[in-house]
Coordinates of C-alpha atoms and ligand atoms in Angstrom, one line a residue:
Chain A
M15 CA -16.3 28.2 -24.8
D16 CA -19.3 27.6 -22.5
K17 CA -20.3 24.6 -20.5
T18 CA -22.4 21.9 -22.1
Q19 CA -26.1 22.2 -21.2
I20 CA -28.4 19.3 -21.1
K21 CA -32.0 19.7 -20.0
I22 CA -34.7 17.3 -19.3
D23 CA -38.3 18.4 -19.5
Y24 CA -39.9 16.9 -16.3
K25 CA -43.3 17.5 -17.7
K26 CA -42.5 14.8 -20.2
C27 CA -40.6 12.3 -18.1
G28 CA -40.9 11.8 -14.3
P29 CA -43.4 11.4 -11.5
N30 CA -45.7 14.0 -13.0
A31 CA -45.5 12.8 -16.6
R32 CA -46.8 9.9 -18.6
I33 CA -43.4 8.2 -18.7
D34 CA -41.7 6.7 -15.7
P35 CA -38.0 6.7 -16.3
R36 CA -37.6 3.3 -14.6
E37 CA -39.7 1.8 -17.4
C38 CA -38.0 3.7 -20.3
R39 CA -34.3 4.1 -19.5
K40 CA -33.5 4.6 -23.2
C41 CA -31.3 7.8 -22.8
M42 CA -29.1 6.0 -20.2
N43 CA -28.6 3.1 -22.5
V44 CA -27.4 5.0 -25.5
C45 CA -25.1 7.5 -23.8
D46 CA -21.5 6.3 -24.1
P47 CA -20.0 8.4 -21.3
A48 CA -23.0 7.6 -19.0
V49 CA -24.0 11.2 -18.4
F50 CA -27.4 10.4 -17.0
L51 CA -28.3 9.4 -13.5
M52 CA -31.7 7.9 -12.6
H53 CA -32.6 8.4 -9.0
P54 CA -35.5 8.8 -6.6
T55 CA -36.7 12.4 -6.1
L56 CA -35.3 14.1 -3.0
E57 CA -38.7 14.3 -1.2
E58 CA -39.8 12.0 1.6
H59 CA -41.0 8.7 0.1
K60 CA -43.8 6.6 1.6
D61 CA -41.6 3.6 1.7
P62 CA -38.0 4.9 1.8
Y63 CA -36.6 1.5 0.9
N64 CA -38.7 1.3 -2.3
P65 CA -39.3 4.9 -3.5
E66 CA -41.9 5.3 -6.2
K67 CA -41.0 8.7 -7.7
W68 CA -38.0 8.7 -10.0
L69 CA -36.2 11.3 -12.2
V70 CA -33.4 11.3 -14.7
T71 CA -30.7 14.0 -14.1
P72 CA -27.9 14.7 -16.5
V73 CA -25.3 14.6 -13.7
W74 CA -22.0 14.6 -15.7
P75 CA -22.6 17.1 -18.5
C76 CA -18.9 17.8 -18.8
M77 CA -18.4 14.2 -20.1
C78 CA -20.9 14.7 -22.9
T79 CA -19.5 14.0 -26.4
G80 CA -22.4 15.7 -28.2
C81 CA -23.5 12.6 -30.1
M82 CA -27.2 13.6 -29.7
R83 CA -28.3 10.0 -29.4
C84 CA -30.2 10.7 -26.2
A85 CA -32.2 13.4 -27.8
Q86 CA -33.0 11.2 -30.8
V87 CA -33.9 8.1 -28.8
C88 CA -36.2 9.8 -26.2
P89 CA -39.8 8.8 -27.0
E90 CA -41.1 12.0 -25.5
Q91 CA -38.6 14.5 -27.0
A92 CA -37.8 15.4 -23.4
I93 CA -34.1 16.0 -23.8
T94 CA -32.3 19.0 -25.2
V95 CA -28.5 19.1 -25.5
K96 CA -26.4 22.1 -26.2
A97 CA -23.0 20.5 -26.5
Q98 CA -20.1 22.8 -26.0
R99 CA -17.0 22.4 -23.9
S100 CA -16.2 18.8 -23.0
L101 CA -13.8 18.1 -20.2
Y102 CA -12.2 14.8 -21.2
Q103 CA -8.9 16.5 -20.7
L104 CA -9.4 16.2 -16.9
R105 CA -8.7 12.5 -17.1
Q106 CA -5.7 11.6 -14.9
P107 CA -5.7 8.0 -13.9
Chain B
M2 CA -5.8 -9.1 5.4
N3 CA -7.5 -8.5 8.7
A4 CA -10.5 -10.7 9.5
R5 CA -11.7 -8.3 12.1
N6 CA -12.5 -5.8 9.4
Y7 CA -15.2 -8.2 8.2
S8 CA -16.8 -9.1 11.5
Y9 CA -20.2 -8.4 13.0
E10 CA -18.6 -7.3 16.2
L11 CA -17.0 -4.4 14.4
A12 CA -20.2 -3.7 12.7
E13 CA -21.9 -3.3 16.1
E14 CA -19.1 -1.2 17.5
Y15 CA -19.5 1.3 14.8
N16 CA -23.2 1.2 14.5
M17 CA -22.9 0.1 10.9
Q18 CA -26.5 -1.2 10.5
A19 CA -27.9 2.4 10.9
Y20 CA -25.2 3.9 8.6
L21 CA -25.8 1.3 5.9
E22 CA -29.6 1.5 6.1
E23 CA -29.4 5.2 5.5
Q24 CA -26.7 5.0 2.8
W25 CA -28.5 2.3 0.8
K26 CA -31.9 4.0 1.0
N27 CA -30.3 7.0 -0.6
M28 CA -27.7 5.4 -2.8
E29 CA -28.9 6.7 -6.2
T30 CA -29.2 10.3 -5.0
L31 CA -25.5 10.4 -3.9
F32 CA -24.4 12.4 -6.9
I33 CA -27.2 15.0 -6.8
R34 CA -26.6 15.7 -3.1
K35 CA -24.0 18.3 -2.1
I36 CA -20.4 17.8 -1.1
M37 CA -19.4 20.6 1.2
G38 CA -22.0 22.9 -0.4
F39 CA -21.1 22.0 -4.0
S40 CA -23.3 19.6 -5.9
S41 CA -21.5 17.0 -8.2
I42 CA -23.5 18.1 -11.2
G43 CA -21.0 19.8 -13.5
L44 CA -18.2 18.7 -11.1
G45 CA -15.7 18.7 -13.9
Y46 CA -16.3 22.3 -14.7
K47 CA -16.0 23.3 -11.0
M48 CA -12.7 21.5 -10.7
Q49 CA -11.3 23.4 -13.6
M50 CA -11.5 26.6 -11.7
P51 CA -8.2 26.5 -9.8
L52 CA -9.1 27.5 -6.3
I53 CA -12.6 25.9 -6.2
G54 CA -11.1 22.8 -7.8
R55 CA -8.4 22.5 -5.2
F56 CA -10.8 23.0 -2.3
L57 CA -13.3 20.6 -3.8
R58 CA -10.7 17.9 -4.2
W59 CA -9.5 18.4 -0.6
A60 CA -13.0 18.3 0.8
A61 CA -14.2 15.4 -1.3
E62 CA -11.2 13.3 -0.4
R63 CA -11.5 14.0 3.3
Q64 CA -15.1 13.0 3.1
I65 CA -14.5 9.8 1.2
H66 CA -12.0 8.6 3.8
S67 CA -13.9 9.9 6.8
E68 CA -13.6 7.7 9.9
K69 CA -15.4 10.1 12.2
P70 CA -18.4 8.8 14.1
G71 CA -20.5 11.7 12.9
R72 CA -20.1 10.9 9.2
N73 CA -23.0 11.3 6.9
P74 CA -24.3 8.2 5.2
V75 CA -26.4 10.1 2.8
R76 CA -23.2 11.5 1.3
A77 CA -21.4 8.2 1.6
D78 CA -18.6 9.5 3.8
G79 CA -16.0 6.8 4.4
H80 CA -17.1 4.7 1.3
F81 CA -14.2 3.8 -0.9
G82 CA -12.7 0.8 -2.5
Q83 CA -9.6 -0.9 -4.0
V84 CA -9.2 -2.9 -7.2
L85 CA -8.0 -6.4 -6.6
P86 CA -7.3 -9.5 -8.7
L87 CA -9.7 -12.4 -8.9
E88 CA -7.6 -14.6 -6.6
D89 CA -7.7 -12.1 -3.7
A90 CA -11.4 -11.4 -4.2
Q91 CA -12.0 -15.1 -3.9
H92 CA -9.8 -15.4 -0.9
I93 CA -11.9 -12.7 0.9
I94 CA -15.2 -14.5 0.0
G95 CA -13.8 -17.9 0.8
N96 CA -12.2 -17.1 4.2
L97 CA -13.0 -13.7 5.5
A98 CA -16.5 -12.6 4.5
A99 CA -19.2 -12.9 7.2
E100 CA -22.4 -14.8 6.1
P101 CA -24.9 -14.4 4.7
I102 CA -23.6 -13.8 1.2
I103 CA -25.9 -12.3 -1.5
K104 CA -25.6 -11.3 -5.1
N105 CA -27.6 -8.3 -6.2
Y106 CA -28.0 -6.0 -9.1
C107 CA -25.2 -3.5 -9.6
V108 CA -26.4 -0.1 -8.3
C109 CA -24.1 1.9 -10.6
R110 CA -25.3 0.1 -13.8
W111 CA -28.9 0.5 -12.8
M112 CA -28.7 4.2 -12.1
Q113 CA -26.3 5.2 -14.8
R114 CA -26.9 2.7 -17.7
G115 CA -30.4 1.5 -16.9
V116 CA -29.5 -2.2 -16.9
K117 CA -29.9 -4.9 -14.3
D118 CA -26.8 -6.9 -13.9
A119 CA -26.5 -9.2 -10.9
V120 CA -22.8 -9.0 -10.1
C121 CA -22.4 -7.3 -6.7
I122 CA -21.4 -9.7 -4.0
N123 CA -22.4 -8.3 -0.6
F124 CA -21.9 -10.0 2.8
G125 CA -22.3 -9.5 6.5
C126 CA -24.9 -7.1 7.7
L127 CA -25.3 -5.5 4.3
S128 CA -26.9 -8.6 3.0
N129 CA -29.6 -8.1 5.6
I130 CA -30.3 -4.6 4.3
I131 CA -30.2 -4.9 0.5
P132 CA -33.1 -7.4 0.3
K133 CA -35.4 -4.6 1.7
L134 CA -34.6 -2.7 -1.5
T135 CA -36.5 -5.0 -3.8
R136 CA -35.3 -3.3 -7.0
Y137 CA -31.8 -4.8 -6.4
I138 CA -32.8 -8.4 -5.8
P139 CA -32.5 -10.6 -8.9
V140 CA -35.8 -12.0 -10.1
D141 CA -34.6 -14.8 -12.4
Q142 CA -31.7 -16.3 -10.6
K143 CA -30.4 -17.6 -7.2
W144 CA -29.2 -14.6 -5.2
Q145 CA -28.5 -16.1 -1.7
L146 CA -25.2 -17.8 -2.3
D147 CA -23.0 -20.1 -0.3
R148 CA -19.3 -19.5 -0.4
E149 CA -18.6 -21.9 -3.3
E150 CA -21.3 -20.3 -5.4
A151 CA -20.0 -16.8 -4.6
I152 CA -16.4 -17.8 -5.6
A153 CA -17.7 -19.3 -8.9
A154 CA -19.8 -16.2 -9.6
L155 CA -16.8 -13.9 -9.1
E156 CA -14.7 -16.0 -11.5
E157 CA -17.4 -15.9 -14.2
Q158 CA -17.8 -12.1 -13.8
N159 CA -14.1 -11.4 -13.8
K160 CA -13.7 -13.5 -17.0
R161 CA -16.5 -11.4 -18.6
G162 CA -14.2 -8.4 -18.2
Y163 CA -15.5 -6.9 -15.0
V164 CA -13.0 -5.5 -12.5
A165 CA -13.1 -6.9 -9.0
S166 CA -13.0 -4.4 -6.2
V167 CA -13.4 -4.5 -2.4
W168 CA -15.4 -1.7 -0.6
F169 CA -15.2 -0.2 2.8
Q170 CA -18.7 0.7 3.6
P171 CA -17.9 2.6 5.8
V172 CA -14.3 2.6 6.9
P173 CA -13.1 0.2 8.4
Y174 CA -16.0 -2.2 7.7
I175 CA -15.6 -4.4 4.6
N176 CA -18.8 -5.8 3.2
A177 CA -18.8 -5.9 -0.6
I178 CA -16.9 -7.3 -3.5
C179 CA -18.0 -5.5 -6.7
S180 CA -17.5 -6.4 -10.3
C181 CA -17.2 -3.0 -11.8
E182 CA -17.6 -1.6 -15.3
S183 CA -16.4 1.9 -16.3
P184 CA -17.8 4.5 -17.0
E185 CA -21.0 3.6 -15.0
C186 CA -19.1 2.7 -11.8
G187 CA -19.4 5.8 -9.6
G188 CA -16.2 5.1 -7.8
L189 CA -14.2 4.6 -11.0
R190 CA -15.8 7.7 -12.5
L191 CA -14.6 10.0 -9.7
R192 CA -11.2 8.5 -9.9
N193 CA -10.7 8.3 -13.7
D194 CA -12.5 11.4 -14.7
F195 CA -12.1 13.7 -11.7
G196 CA -8.9 12.4 -10.1
L197 CA -10.5 11.7 -6.7
R198 CA -9.2 8.8 -4.7
T199 CA -12.5 6.9 -4.4
V200 CA -10.9 3.7 -5.7
Y201 CA -7.3 2.8 -5.1
K202 CA -5.3 0.9 -7.6
G203 CA -4.6 -2.7 -6.8
E204 CA -1.5 -4.1 -5.0
Y205 CA -0.2 -5.4 -8.3
V206 CA 0.6 -4.4 -11.9
V207 CA 0.7 -6.6 -14.9
T208 CA 3.8 -7.5 -16.8
L209 CA 4.1 -9.0 -20.2
D210 CA 6.5 -11.7 -21.4
R211 CA 7.7 -10.6 -24.9
D212 CA 8.8 -14.1 -25.8
K213 CA 5.4 -15.6 -25.1
C214 CA 3.2 -12.8 -26.6
Q215 CA 1.9 -13.7 -30.0
G216 CA 0.4 -10.3 -30.7
C217 CA -3.2 -11.5 -30.9
K218 CA -4.5 -8.3 -29.3
N219 CA -7.1 -10.2 -27.3
C220 CA -5.9 -8.7 -24.0
V221 CA -6.3 -5.1 -25.2
K222 CA -10.0 -5.4 -25.5
M223 CA -10.3 -6.5 -21.8
C224 CA -8.5 -3.6 -20.2
Q225 CA -10.9 -0.9 -18.9
F226 CA -8.1 1.5 -18.1
G227 CA -6.4 1.7 -21.5
A228 CA -3.2 0.3 -20.1
L229 CA -2.4 -2.1 -23.0
R230 CA -1.5 -1.2 -26.5
Y231 CA -0.6 -3.2 -29.6
L232 CA 2.5 -2.0 -31.4
P233 CA 2.3 -2.9 -35.1
S234 CA 6.0 -2.5 -35.6
I235 CA 7.0 -5.2 -33.2
K236 CA 3.7 -7.2 -33.4
K237 CA 3.5 -7.3 -29.6
V238 CA 1.5 -5.6 -26.8
I239 CA 3.1 -3.2 -24.4
V240 CA 1.9 -2.2 -20.9
N241 CA 1.6 1.3 -19.5
H242 CA 2.2 0.7 -15.8
D243 CA 1.0 4.2 -14.8
K244 CA -2.4 3.3 -16.1
C245 CA -2.5 -0.3 -14.9
F246 CA -4.8 -0.9 -11.9
G247 CA -3.6 -4.4 -11.4
C248 CA -7.1 -6.0 -11.9
G249 CA -5.6 -8.9 -13.8
V250 CA -8.7 -9.1 -16.1
C251 CA -6.5 -9.0 -19.2
R252 CA -5.0 -12.4 -18.2
H253 CA -8.2 -14.2 -19.0
A254 CA -7.9 -13.3 -22.7
C255 CA -4.3 -14.6 -23.1
N256 CA -3.9 -18.2 -24.4
N257 CA -0.2 -17.9 -24.2
D258 CA 0.4 -17.2 -20.6
A259 CA 2.2 -14.0 -21.4
L260 CA 0.6 -11.7 -18.7
T261 CA 1.5 -12.0 -15.1
L262 CA 0.6 -9.9 -12.0
V263 CA 3.6 -8.8 -10.0
P264 CA 3.7 -6.8 -6.8
R265 CA 3.4 -3.1 -7.5
E266 CA 6.4 -2.2 -5.4
S267 CA 8.6 -4.5 -7.5
V268 CA 8.2 -2.4 -10.6
P269 CA 10.4 0.8 -10.7
G270 CA 8.3 3.9 -10.3
Q271 CA 5.2 2.1 -9.1
A272 CA 5.9 1.6 -5.4
G273 CA 3.2 3.4 -3.4
K274 CA 1.3 4.6 -6.4
F275 CA -2.2 3.6 -5.6
Ligands
LIG327 S1 -25.4 13.9 -26.5 FE1 -24.6 11.8 -26.5 S2 -22.9 12.0 -25.0 FE2 -24.2 13.8 -24.7 S3 -25.6 13.2 -23.1 FE3 -26.7 12.7 -25.1 S4 -26.1 10.6 -25.5 FE4 -24.7 11.3 -23.9
LIG328 S1 -35.3 8.6 -22.9 FE1 -36.7 10.3 -22.4 S2 -38.5 9.4 -21.6 FE2 -37.0 7.8 -21.6 S3 -36.1 7.9 -19.6 FE3 -34.8 9.2 -20.9 S4 -35.7 11.3 -20.6 FE4 -37.2 9.8 -19.8
LIG329 S1 -19.0 -0.3 -7.4 FE1 -18.9 -1.5 -9.2 S2 -20.1 -3.4 -9.0 FE2 -20.5 -2.0 -7.2 S3 -22.3 -1.1 -7.7 FE3 -20.7 0.2 -8.6 S4 -20.1 -0.5 -10.6 FE4 -21.5 -2.0 -9.6
LIG330 S1 -3.5 -11.9 -25.3 FE1 -1.5 -12.6 -24.8 S2 -0.6 -13.3 -26.7 FE2 -2.4 -12.0 -27.2 S3 -1.5 -9.9 -27.5 FE3 -2.1 -10.1 -25.3 S4 -0.3 -10.8 -24.2 FE4 0.0 -11.2 -26.4
LIG331 S1 -3.4 -4.0 -18.0 FE1 -3.6 -3.7 -15.8 S2 -5.5 -2.5 -15.6 FE2 -5.5 -3.4 -17.7 S3 -6.7 -5.3 -17.5 FE3 -4.5 -5.8 -17.2 S4 -4.2 -5.8 -15.0 FE4 -6.1 -4.7 -15.4

């Protein structure tokens, strides 16, 4: 089975879009396994202590349970999830 | 515990200020930067490929425990922690932590859950850096704490169910007591889901007194590591010591004094298993 694929359309959410993820944060809140990471863009920021450009990246797609809540809650329909193989079996405390 | 590991002297010797400034400026991008040429995105899938997985684990663990002067703060080399019970966390804050002490919003919960939760206790030279990052400074509560206030805050957070942990940032400099929640906590994520030694288990494990346990199940809800289970047949809870991190958080839920922390090495099979 293939890897899970989660995509965010940065034309709809991010520094070049109407929505700033720091204001919205809905996808992060509803995701049980905390797949999403909100972070400053990797470019140089005017004030590096307080960067102004932020993005959401699905950083742990292998933890996705395919619940689709993120896609449903996103006010901009920016998220698509193609849930396939989950790697919960990697757990080894 | 070694008071020297908390001192400003040490901080100067290792040029911590510069390291910490860089690390904190870049904290949220840690997981999208590359570890030895591999990005953490899809880390689980990469670790499943036998050779790459073994290499990645080796590389990541070397990086996490790096004590070399040339370590890279943007990747958080030498940044790892250990779980500890409330009493030990309070001892560090009460006796060893360098002032000033501050309480700021948890980075992990902000970047992975989108919530602001003022639970991270930082001290020493880190508390001079974090206030520059205004997004982590609580707006509606006191955040510059004296020792007594920090000790009380830790207790309240531990009783809410957060796991106390102490962090080297970087090795050997200690400057934070966190109150962690899984799965947002980046350290616990790498440990629990990818098997990397970013966070060590505590020096203790919990034991349960069968005679005192009334089977109310309250403690089961508190454990973030799935180490406690209720057995319907005997109407009591059992402990899986392999899963127990020794955080002691379950104790707060027990009204019958049935749960006790004991030294890890005193339990057969648990000595040295951090
Ligand atoms: S589908 Fe569910 S588990 Fe997967 S990323 Fe979206 S909210 Fe998280
Ligand atoms: S829910 Fe959609 S708009 Fe909101 S932060 Fe997530 S991706 Fe951006
Ligand atoms: S290590 Fe724990 S308390 Fe510290 S920032 Fe991360 S989750 Fe929050
Ligand atoms: S909280 Fe105490 S009495 Fe209740 S099940 Fe747990 S150990 Fe037993
Ligand atoms: S069983 Fe162990 S890991 Fe779980 S809450 Fe108790 S002390 Fe912590």
